[in-house]
Amino acid sequence: MDSLSSVLLALLVVGYLVLAGADVGLGMLMPHVARGTEQRRRVVAAIAPYFLASEVWLVAAVGVLAGMFPVLDHHAVTELWPVLAALLAGWLVRDAGLWLRARVDGDRWRLACDGAIVAGSWTLAAAWGLTVAGLLTDGLTASPFTVLCAVTVMALFALRGAAFGAERLVGPADSGGAEPECADVAARDTRVLARAALCAAVPAGASAALPGGPVLAAVPVAVVLTTVLLVALAATSGLAGPMLSRHTSAAAIAVPGLLVALAAQLPSAPIPSTVTVLVWAVLVPVVPVMFVGQVWLYRMTRRPAAVPTFFA
């Protein structure tokens, strides 16, 4: 059961990265892909249906971590508390911008909320990058690997957001061409961001052997996962990148979570059987609902709202 519990935690974390990567990444790119008031509204309308659903996966992962892996939870909080504090701050700032944007009808207010969304999204991506680096290196260190790993993860978030925007920001046929430009810019960015991530990932892998590099329990697994990442980025950086990015960006951003779960040397302890039974009894009926709900939401909101909504 301990192995199944570890798989469950890895599934929840990777699911969060893949899903939240879309809305966090698009928030990072908002100033670039959306140049006017209506375009920014469409970006927020694209993000809004997803950010709450993706955060459910993070809340579930934190619950499993605290309930079944208290030793790992204590290790992460002790070693990474400044990064986790920044992550929480970015999370709150971004969500505040999303929740409050449509509450006041004023250009300055909406511009301030848009700034909060962008700043919070960049903070979230950077904090997750440092979290991955810290877990791989058994504590944050001032090393080339830490910097390059964080930059790679940030680029993966942006790539996932560009792929998401290329699909979700396509406006209606009678939009006069203004809104589709957002999707075109996002689609073009997938190749650029894939190359940027590739340029950070390759030296990050090369710096793994230097002091301050990752402390790995399964080197072959790390090599395989790194190869998957590089192949996905190389495919996205080619001429067919925009067409492939929907899938390759998801595969690429899943790799950091899988590296931590399958290859990092993390502290662990046996899980009490009573705790295992309790947590599994709660999650067995919930996880399928989360999965089905996410698929339903994805299909239901295939295009951003054409008229103002609660969020934008």
PDB file of C-alpha atoms in Angstrom, residues 54-309:
ATOM      1  CA  SER A  54      -6.600  22.681 -11.145  1.00  0.00           C
ATOM      2  CA  GLU A  55      -6.155  23.893  -7.575  1.00  0.00           C
ATOM      3  CA  VAL A  56      -8.359  21.007  -6.393  1.00  0.00           C
ATOM      4  CA  TRP A  57      -5.553  18.667  -7.454  1.00  0.00           C
ATOM      5  CA  LEU A  58      -3.030  20.654  -5.425  1.00  0.00           C
ATOM      6  CA  VAL A  59      -5.256  20.657  -2.340  1.00  0.00           C
ATOM      7  CA  ALA A  60      -5.700  16.887  -2.673  1.00  0.00           C
ATOM      8  CA  ALA A  61      -1.923  16.433  -3.058  1.00  0.00           C
ATOM      9  CA  VAL A  62      -1.241  18.522   0.057  1.00  0.00           C
ATOM     10  CA  GLY A  63      -3.799  16.470   1.988  1.00  0.00           C
ATOM     11  CA  VAL A  64      -2.181  13.192   0.939  1.00  0.00           C
ATOM     12  CA  LEU A  65       1.285  14.570   1.704  1.00  0.00           C
ATOM     13  CA  ALA A  66       0.350  15.761   5.196  1.00  0.00           C
ATOM     14  CA  GLY A  67      -1.711  12.704   6.059  1.00  0.00           C
ATOM     15  CA  MET A  68       0.379   9.870   4.651  1.00  0.00           C
ATOM     16  CA  PHE A  69       3.897  11.317   4.268  1.00  0.00           C
ATOM     17  CA  PRO A  70       4.468  13.539   7.325  1.00  0.00           C
ATOM     18  CA  VAL A  71       8.249  12.985   7.224  1.00  0.00           C
ATOM     19  CA  LEU A  72       8.445  14.258   3.646  1.00  0.00           C
ATOM     20  CA  ASP A  73       6.053  17.069   4.510  1.00  0.00           C
ATOM     21  CA  HIS A  74       8.269  18.161   7.417  1.00  0.00           C
ATOM     22  CA  HIS A  75      11.367  17.929   5.224  1.00  0.00           C
ATOM     23  CA  ALA A  76       9.836  20.091   2.486  1.00  0.00           C
ATOM     24  CA  VAL A  77       8.565  22.729   4.902  1.00  0.00           C
ATOM     25  CA  THR A  78      11.834  22.842   6.850  1.00  0.00           C
ATOM     26  CA  GLU A  79      14.143  23.027   3.848  1.00  0.00           C
ATOM     27  CA  LEU A  80      12.008  25.112   1.494  1.00  0.00           C
ATOM     28  CA  TRP A  81       9.921  27.371   3.721  1.00  0.00           C
ATOM     29  CA  PRO A  82      11.007  30.667   2.054  1.00  0.00           C
ATOM     30  CA  VAL A  83      10.110  29.283  -1.375  1.00  0.00           C
ATOM     31  CA  LEU A  84       6.820  27.863  -0.110  1.00  0.00           C
ATOM     32  CA  ALA A  85       5.989  31.243   1.441  1.00  0.00           C
ATOM     33  CA  ALA A  86       6.640  32.918  -1.918  1.00  0.00           C
ATOM     34  CA  LEU A  87       4.535  30.264  -3.637  1.00  0.00           C
ATOM     35  CA  LEU A  88       1.642  30.919  -1.276  1.00  0.00           C
ATOM     36  CA  ALA A  89       1.966  34.683  -1.762  1.00  0.00           C
ATOM     37  CA  GLY A  90       1.971  34.319  -5.552  1.00  0.00           C
ATOM     38  CA  TRP A  91      -1.026  32.009  -5.353  1.00  0.00           C
ATOM     39  CA  LEU A  92      -3.012  34.510  -3.269  1.00  0.00           C
ATOM     40  CA  VAL A  93      -2.064  37.522  -5.415  1.00  0.00           C
ATOM     41  CA  ARG A  94      -2.957  35.788  -8.673  1.00  0.00           C
ATOM     42  CA  ASP A  95      -6.259  34.435  -7.363  1.00  0.00           C
ATOM     43  CA  ALA A  96      -7.143  37.837  -5.926  1.00  0.00           C
ATOM     44  CA  GLY A  97      -6.599  39.384  -9.353  1.00  0.00           C
ATOM     45  CA  LEU A  98      -8.834  36.771 -10.977  1.00  0.00           C
ATOM     46  CA  TRP A  99     -11.606  37.001  -8.376  1.00  0.00           C
ATOM     47  CA  LEU A 100     -11.677  40.793  -8.095  1.00  0.00           C
ATOM     48  CA  ARG A 101     -11.115  41.872 -11.695  1.00  0.00           C
ATOM     49  CA  ALA A 102     -14.783  42.129 -12.633  1.00  0.00           C
ATOM     50  CA  ARG A 103     -15.962  43.469  -9.291  1.00  0.00           C
ATOM     51  CA  VAL A 104     -15.223  47.120 -10.185  1.00  0.00           C
ATOM     52  CA  ASP A 105     -15.987  48.681 -13.564  1.00  0.00           C
ATOM     53  CA  GLY A 106     -12.880  50.761 -14.119  1.00  0.00           C
ATOM     54  CA  ASP A 107      -9.902  50.617 -16.452  1.00  0.00           C
ATOM     55  CA  ARG A 108      -7.355  51.286 -13.695  1.00  0.00           C
ATOM     56  CA  TRP A 109      -8.877  48.617 -11.465  1.00  0.00           C
ATOM     57  CA  ARG A 110      -8.825  46.019 -14.245  1.00  0.00           C
ATOM     58  CA  LEU A 111      -5.257  46.991 -15.136  1.00  0.00           C
ATOM     59  CA  ALA A 112      -4.186  46.540 -11.493  1.00  0.00           C
ATOM     60  CA  CYS A 113      -5.885  43.140 -11.341  1.00  0.00           C
ATOM     61  CA  ASP A 114      -4.237  42.123 -14.612  1.00  0.00           C
ATOM     62  CA  GLY A 115      -0.892  43.102 -13.093  1.00  0.00           C
ATOM     63  CA  ALA A 116      -1.669  40.939 -10.060  1.00  0.00           C
ATOM     64  CA  ILE A 117      -2.482  37.991 -12.333  1.00  0.00           C
ATOM     65  CA  VAL A 118       0.774  38.373 -14.265  1.00  0.00           C
ATOM     66  CA  ALA A 119       2.966  38.936 -11.184  1.00  0.00           C
ATOM     67  CA  GLY A 120       1.312  36.093  -9.278  1.00  0.00           C
ATOM     68  CA  SER A 121       1.693  33.726 -12.229  1.00  0.00           C
ATOM     69  CA  TRP A 122       5.418  34.477 -12.600  1.00  0.00           C
ATOM     70  CA  THR A 123       5.904  34.069  -8.839  1.00  0.00           C
ATOM     71  CA  LEU A 124       4.103  30.717  -8.895  1.00  0.00           C
ATOM     72  CA  ALA A 125       6.206  29.426 -11.789  1.00  0.00           C
ATOM     73  CA  ALA A 126       9.473  30.567 -10.179  1.00  0.00           C
ATOM     74  CA  ALA A 127       8.498  29.115  -6.798  1.00  0.00           C
ATOM     75  CA  TRP A 128       7.605  25.763  -8.333  1.00  0.00           C
ATOM     76  CA  GLY A 129      10.913  25.751 -10.199  1.00  0.00           C
ATOM     77  CA  LEU A 130      12.845  26.357  -6.994  1.00  0.00           C
ATOM     78  CA  THR A 131      10.725  23.754  -5.184  1.00  0.00           C
ATOM     79  CA  VAL A 132      11.599  21.123  -7.783  1.00  0.00           C
ATOM     80  CA  ALA A 133      15.274  22.084  -7.597  1.00  0.00           C
ATOM     81  CA  GLY A 134      15.228  22.006  -3.793  1.00  0.00           C
ATOM     82  CA  LEU A 135      13.624  18.563  -3.639  1.00  0.00           C
ATOM     83  CA  LEU A 136      16.052  17.171  -6.200  1.00  0.00           C
ATOM     84  CA  THR A 137      19.100  18.582  -4.409  1.00  0.00           C
ATOM     85  CA  ASP A 138      17.882  17.736  -0.882  1.00  0.00           C
ATOM     86  CA  GLY A 139      17.600  21.407   0.039  1.00  0.00           C
ATOM     87  CA  LEU A 140      18.135  24.631  -1.856  1.00  0.00           C
ATOM     88  CA  THR A 141      21.735  25.297  -2.786  1.00  0.00           C
ATOM     89  CA  ALA A 142      23.381  28.189  -4.602  1.00  0.00           C
ATOM     90  CA  SER A 143      24.470  26.131  -7.587  1.00  0.00           C
ATOM     91  CA  PRO A 144      24.195  26.270 -11.386  1.00  0.00           C
ATOM     92  CA  PHE A 145      21.777  23.326 -11.315  1.00  0.00           C
ATOM     93  CA  THR A 146      19.357  25.136  -9.000  1.00  0.00           C
ATOM     94  CA  VAL A 147      19.229  28.201 -11.257  1.00  0.00           C
ATOM     95  CA  LEU A 148      18.982  26.235 -14.493  1.00  0.00           C
ATOM     96  CA  CYS A 149      16.370  23.859 -13.087  1.00  0.00           C
ATOM     97  CA  ALA A 150      14.217  26.767 -11.926  1.00  0.00           C
ATOM     98  CA  VAL A 151      14.550  28.520 -15.302  1.00  0.00           C
ATOM     99  CA  THR A 152      13.634  25.299 -17.114  1.00  0.00           C
ATOM    100  CA  VAL A 153      10.490  24.801 -15.045  1.00  0.00           C
ATOM    101  CA  MET A 154       9.469  28.423 -15.602  1.00  0.00           C
ATOM    102  CA  ALA A 155       9.929  27.981 -19.349  1.00  0.00           C
ATOM    103  CA  LEU A 156       7.825  24.805 -19.218  1.00  0.00           C
ATOM    104  CA  PHE A 157       5.014  26.702 -17.501  1.00  0.00           C
ATOM    105  CA  ALA A 158       5.162  29.409 -20.171  1.00  0.00           C
ATOM    106  CA  LEU A 159       5.227  26.781 -22.943  1.00  0.00           C
ATOM    107  CA  ARG A 160       2.186  25.045 -21.480  1.00  0.00           C
ATOM    108  CA  GLY A 161       0.395  28.401 -21.282  1.00  0.00           C
ATOM    109  CA  ALA A 162       1.242  29.224 -24.907  1.00  0.00           C
ATOM    110  CA  ALA A 163      -0.102  25.867 -26.078  1.00  0.00           C
ATOM    111  CA  PHE A 164      -3.246  26.468 -24.031  1.00  0.00           C
ATOM    112  CA  GLY A 165      -3.655  29.967 -25.453  1.00  0.00           C
ATOM    113  CA  ALA A 166      -3.176  28.781 -29.021  1.00  0.00           C
ATOM    114  CA  GLU A 167      -6.257  26.607 -28.584  1.00  0.00           C
ATOM    115  CA  ARG A 168      -8.431  28.676 -26.232  1.00  0.00           C
ATOM    116  CA  LEU A 169      -7.940  32.207 -27.552  1.00  0.00           C
ATOM    117  CA  VAL A 170      -9.364  31.553 -31.007  1.00  0.00           C
ATOM    118  CA  GLY A 171     -12.260  33.982 -31.318  1.00  0.00           C
ATOM    119  CA  PRO A 172     -15.562  33.544 -33.164  1.00  0.00           C
ATOM    120  CA  ALA A 173     -15.643  33.702 -36.939  1.00  0.00           C
ATOM    121  CA  ASP A 174     -17.201  37.177 -36.912  1.00  0.00           C
ATOM    122  CA  SER A 175     -14.687  38.687 -34.495  1.00  0.00           C
ATOM    123  CA  GLY A 176     -13.031  40.738 -37.227  1.00  0.00           C
ATOM    124  CA  GLY A 177      -9.592  39.240 -36.653  1.00  0.00           C
ATOM    125  CA  ALA A 178      -8.716  40.999 -33.383  1.00  0.00           C
ATOM    126  CA  GLU A 179      -9.102  38.058 -31.031  1.00  0.00           C
ATOM    127  CA  PRO A 180      -7.610  35.366 -33.292  1.00  0.00           C
ATOM    128  CA  GLU A 181      -4.363  37.345 -33.238  1.00  0.00           C
ATOM    129  CA  CYS A 182      -3.965  36.295 -29.579  1.00  0.00           C
ATOM    130  CA  ALA A 183      -4.123  32.629 -30.571  1.00  0.00           C
ATOM    131  CA  ASP A 184      -1.678  33.209 -33.435  1.00  0.00           C
ATOM    132  CA  VAL A 185       0.836  34.916 -31.129  1.00  0.00           C
ATOM    133  CA  ALA A 186       0.513  32.117 -28.569  1.00  0.00           C
ATOM    134  CA  ALA A 187       0.962  29.473 -31.258  1.00  0.00           C
ATOM    135  CA  ARG A 188       4.125  31.141 -32.563  1.00  0.00           C
ATOM    136  CA  ASP A 189       5.437  31.406 -29.012  1.00  0.00           C
ATOM    137  CA  THR A 190       5.306  27.636 -28.519  1.00  0.00           C
ATOM    138  CA  ARG A 191       8.342  27.156 -30.753  1.00  0.00           C
ATOM    139  CA  VAL A 192      10.281  30.012 -29.149  1.00  0.00           C
ATOM    140  CA  LEU A 193       9.517  28.863 -25.607  1.00  0.00           C
ATOM    141  CA  ALA A 194      10.324  25.245 -26.424  1.00  0.00           C
ATOM    142  CA  ARG A 195      13.744  26.347 -27.664  1.00  0.00           C
ATOM    143  CA  ALA A 196      14.253  28.476 -24.546  1.00  0.00           C
ATOM    144  CA  ALA A 197      13.345  25.525 -22.314  1.00  0.00           C
ATOM    145  CA  LEU A 198      15.665  23.304 -24.325  1.00  0.00           C
ATOM    146  CA  CYS A 199      18.513  25.801 -23.926  1.00  0.00           C
ATOM    147  CA  ALA A 200      18.004  25.717 -20.139  1.00  0.00           C
ATOM    148  CA  ALA A 201      17.328  21.979 -19.791  1.00  0.00           C
ATOM    149  CA  VAL A 202      20.465  20.814 -21.598  1.00  0.00           C
ATOM    150  CA  PRO A 203      22.948  22.722 -19.387  1.00  0.00           C
ATOM    151  CA  ALA A 204      20.810  21.842 -16.342  1.00  0.00           C
ATOM    152  CA  GLY A 205      21.353  18.170 -17.115  1.00  0.00           C
ATOM    153  CA  ALA A 206      25.044  18.796 -17.755  1.00  0.00           C
ATOM    154  CA  SER A 207      25.407  20.618 -14.418  1.00  0.00           C
ATOM    155  CA  ALA A 208      23.908  17.686 -12.499  1.00  0.00           C
ATOM    156  CA  ALA A 209      27.388  16.268 -11.934  1.00  0.00           C
ATOM    157  CA  LEU A 210      28.714  19.512 -10.447  1.00  0.00           C
ATOM    158  CA  PRO A 211      28.673  20.336  -6.712  1.00  0.00           C
ATOM    159  CA  GLY A 212      25.167  21.253  -5.627  1.00  0.00           C
ATOM    160  CA  GLY A 213      23.617  18.953  -8.230  1.00  0.00           C
ATOM    161  CA  PRO A 214      20.696  16.605  -7.636  1.00  0.00           C
ATOM    162  CA  VAL A 215      20.859  13.792  -5.089  1.00  0.00           C
ATOM    163  CA  LEU A 216      19.253  10.906  -6.951  1.00  0.00           C
ATOM    164  CA  ALA A 217      18.072   7.518  -5.786  1.00  0.00           C
ATOM    165  CA  ALA A 218      17.383   6.233  -9.306  1.00  0.00           C
ATOM    166  CA  VAL A 219      19.812   7.604 -11.884  1.00  0.00           C
ATOM    167  CA  PRO A 220      18.549   5.466 -14.830  1.00  0.00           C
ATOM    168  CA  VAL A 221      15.000   6.704 -14.234  1.00  0.00           C
ATOM    169  CA  ALA A 222      16.259  10.289 -14.198  1.00  0.00           C
ATOM    170  CA  VAL A 223      18.086   9.733 -17.484  1.00  0.00           C
ATOM    171  CA  VAL A 224      14.963   8.300 -19.136  1.00  0.00           C
ATOM    172  CA  LEU A 225      12.745  11.125 -17.917  1.00  0.00           C
ATOM    173  CA  THR A 226      15.269  13.764 -18.984  1.00  0.00           C
ATOM    174  CA  THR A 227      15.382  12.180 -22.435  1.00  0.00           C
ATOM    175  CA  VAL A 228      11.583  12.348 -22.635  1.00  0.00           C
ATOM    176  CA  LEU A 229      11.731  16.030 -21.729  1.00  0.00           C
ATOM    177  CA  LEU A 230      14.362  16.825 -24.347  1.00  0.00           C
ATOM    178  CA  VAL A 231      12.517  14.891 -27.067  1.00  0.00           C
ATOM    179  CA  ALA A 232       9.238  16.667 -26.258  1.00  0.00           C
ATOM    180  CA  LEU A 233      10.927  20.077 -26.362  1.00  0.00           C
ATOM    181  CA  ALA A 234      12.802  19.274 -29.561  1.00  0.00           C
ATOM    182  CA  ALA A 235       9.554  18.198 -31.230  1.00  0.00           C
ATOM    183  CA  THR A 236       7.789  21.377 -30.112  1.00  0.00           C
ATOM    184  CA  SER A 237      10.590  23.611 -31.339  1.00  0.00           C
ATOM    185  CA  GLY A 238      10.227  22.384 -34.927  1.00  0.00           C
ATOM    186  CA  LEU A 239       7.966  23.649 -37.690  1.00  0.00           C
ATOM    187  CA  ALA A 240       5.099  21.438 -36.512  1.00  0.00           C
ATOM    188  CA  GLY A 241       5.509  22.652 -32.935  1.00  0.00           C
ATOM    189  CA  PRO A 242       2.197  24.547 -32.637  1.00  0.00           C
ATOM    190  CA  MET A 243       0.243  21.484 -33.805  1.00  0.00           C
ATOM    191  CA  LEU A 244       2.076  19.195 -31.371  1.00  0.00           C
ATOM    192  CA  SER A 245       2.322  21.558 -28.420  1.00  0.00           C
ATOM    193  CA  ARG A 246      -1.024  20.610 -26.896  1.00  0.00           C
ATOM    194  CA  HIS A 247       0.406  17.174 -26.115  1.00  0.00           C
ATOM    195  CA  THR A 248       4.159  17.766 -25.973  1.00  0.00           C
ATOM    196  CA  SER A 249       3.828  20.653 -23.508  1.00  0.00           C
ATOM    197  CA  ALA A 250       1.793  18.423 -21.189  1.00  0.00           C
ATOM    198  CA  ALA A 251       4.395  15.668 -21.398  1.00  0.00           C
ATOM    199  CA  ALA A 252       7.230  18.134 -20.809  1.00  0.00           C
ATOM    200  CA  ILE A 253       5.763  19.803 -17.726  1.00  0.00           C
ATOM    201  CA  ALA A 254       4.946  16.400 -16.223  1.00  0.00           C
ATOM    202  CA  VAL A 255       8.645  15.464 -16.196  1.00  0.00           C
ATOM    203  CA  PRO A 256       9.747  17.659 -13.227  1.00  0.00           C
ATOM    204  CA  GLY A 257       7.073  16.135 -11.002  1.00  0.00           C
ATOM    205  CA  LEU A 258       7.953  12.621 -12.128  1.00  0.00           C
ATOM    206  CA  LEU A 259      11.656  13.298 -11.548  1.00  0.00           C
ATOM    207  CA  VAL A 260      10.957  14.268  -7.941  1.00  0.00           C
ATOM    208  CA  ALA A 261       8.581  11.346  -7.380  1.00  0.00           C
ATOM    209  CA  LEU A 262      10.583   8.590  -9.063  1.00  0.00           C
ATOM    210  CA  ALA A 263      14.244   9.628  -8.968  1.00  0.00           C
ATOM    211  CA  ALA A 264      14.864  12.003  -6.048  1.00  0.00           C
ATOM    212  CA  GLN A 265      16.235  10.769  -2.743  1.00  0.00           C
ATOM    213  CA  LEU A 266      13.437  11.845  -0.404  1.00  0.00           C
ATOM    214  CA  PRO A 267      12.985  10.983   3.285  1.00  0.00           C
ATOM    215  CA  SER A 268      10.255   8.455   4.000  1.00  0.00           C
ATOM    216  CA  ALA A 269       8.748   6.380   6.781  1.00  0.00           C
ATOM    217  CA  PRO A 270       6.237   3.521   6.895  1.00  0.00           C
ATOM    218  CA  ILE A 271       2.637   4.693   6.664  1.00  0.00           C
ATOM    219  CA  PRO A 272       0.393   3.457   9.502  1.00  0.00           C
ATOM    220  CA  SER A 273      -2.249   1.084   8.165  1.00  0.00           C
ATOM    221  CA  THR A 274      -5.094   3.004   9.813  1.00  0.00           C
ATOM    222  CA  VAL A 275      -4.035   6.219   8.087  1.00  0.00           C
ATOM    223  CA  THR A 276      -3.738   4.427   4.743  1.00  0.00           C
ATOM    224  CA  VAL A 277      -7.224   2.951   5.031  1.00  0.00           C
ATOM    225  CA  LEU A 278      -8.725   6.303   6.045  1.00  0.00           C
ATOM    226  CA  VAL A 279      -7.116   8.321   3.255  1.00  0.00           C
ATOM    227  CA  TRP A 280      -7.852   5.741   0.572  1.00  0.00           C
ATOM    228  CA  ALA A 281     -11.460   5.407   1.730  1.00  0.00           C
ATOM    229  CA  VAL A 282     -11.896   9.140   1.221  1.00  0.00           C
ATOM    230  CA  LEU A 283     -10.003   9.467  -2.063  1.00  0.00           C
ATOM    231  CA  VAL A 284     -11.123   6.362  -3.966  1.00  0.00           C
ATOM    232  CA  PRO A 285     -14.560   7.833  -4.757  1.00  0.00           C
ATOM    233  CA  VAL A 286     -13.219  11.388  -5.108  1.00  0.00           C
ATOM    234  CA  VAL A 287     -10.344  11.009  -7.603  1.00  0.00           C
ATOM    235  CA  PRO A 288     -12.515   9.582 -10.434  1.00  0.00           C
ATOM    236  CA  VAL A 289     -14.955  12.460  -9.926  1.00  0.00           C
ATOM    237  CA  MET A 290     -12.053  14.928 -10.140  1.00  0.00           C
ATOM    238  CA  PHE A 291     -10.868  13.340 -13.367  1.00  0.00           C
ATOM    239  CA  VAL A 292     -14.300  13.175 -14.996  1.00  0.00           C
ATOM    240  CA  GLY A 293     -15.072  16.724 -13.865  1.00  0.00           C
ATOM    241  CA  GLN A 294     -11.846  18.019 -15.382  1.00  0.00           C
ATOM    242  CA  VAL A 295     -12.590  16.342 -18.718  1.00  0.00           C
ATOM    243  CA  TRP A 296     -16.163  17.663 -18.673  1.00  0.00           C
ATOM    244  CA  LEU A 297     -14.961  21.190 -17.889  1.00  0.00           C
ATOM    245  CA  TYR A 298     -12.378  21.006 -20.681  1.00  0.00           C
ATOM    246  CA  ARG A 299     -14.987  19.998 -23.237  1.00  0.00           C
ATOM    247  CA  MET A 300     -17.677  22.353 -21.983  1.00  0.00           C
ATOM    248  CA  THR A 301     -15.482  25.465 -22.250  1.00  0.00           C
ATOM    249  CA  ARG A 302     -13.743  24.787 -25.533  1.00  0.00           C
ATOM    250  CA  ARG A 303     -13.719  28.519 -26.264  1.00  0.00           C
ATOM    251  CA  PRO A 304     -13.490  31.562 -23.964  1.00  0.00           C
ATOM    252  CA  ALA A 305     -16.685  33.370 -23.090  1.00  0.00           C
ATOM    253  CA  ALA A 306     -17.667  35.843 -25.813  1.00  0.00           C
ATOM    254  CA  VAL A 307     -19.553  38.050 -23.326  1.00  0.00           C
ATOM    255  CA  PRO A 308     -18.530  39.297 -19.852  1.00  0.00           C
ATOM    256  CA  THR A 309     -18.747  36.695 -17.077  1.00  0.00           C
TER     257      THR A 309
END
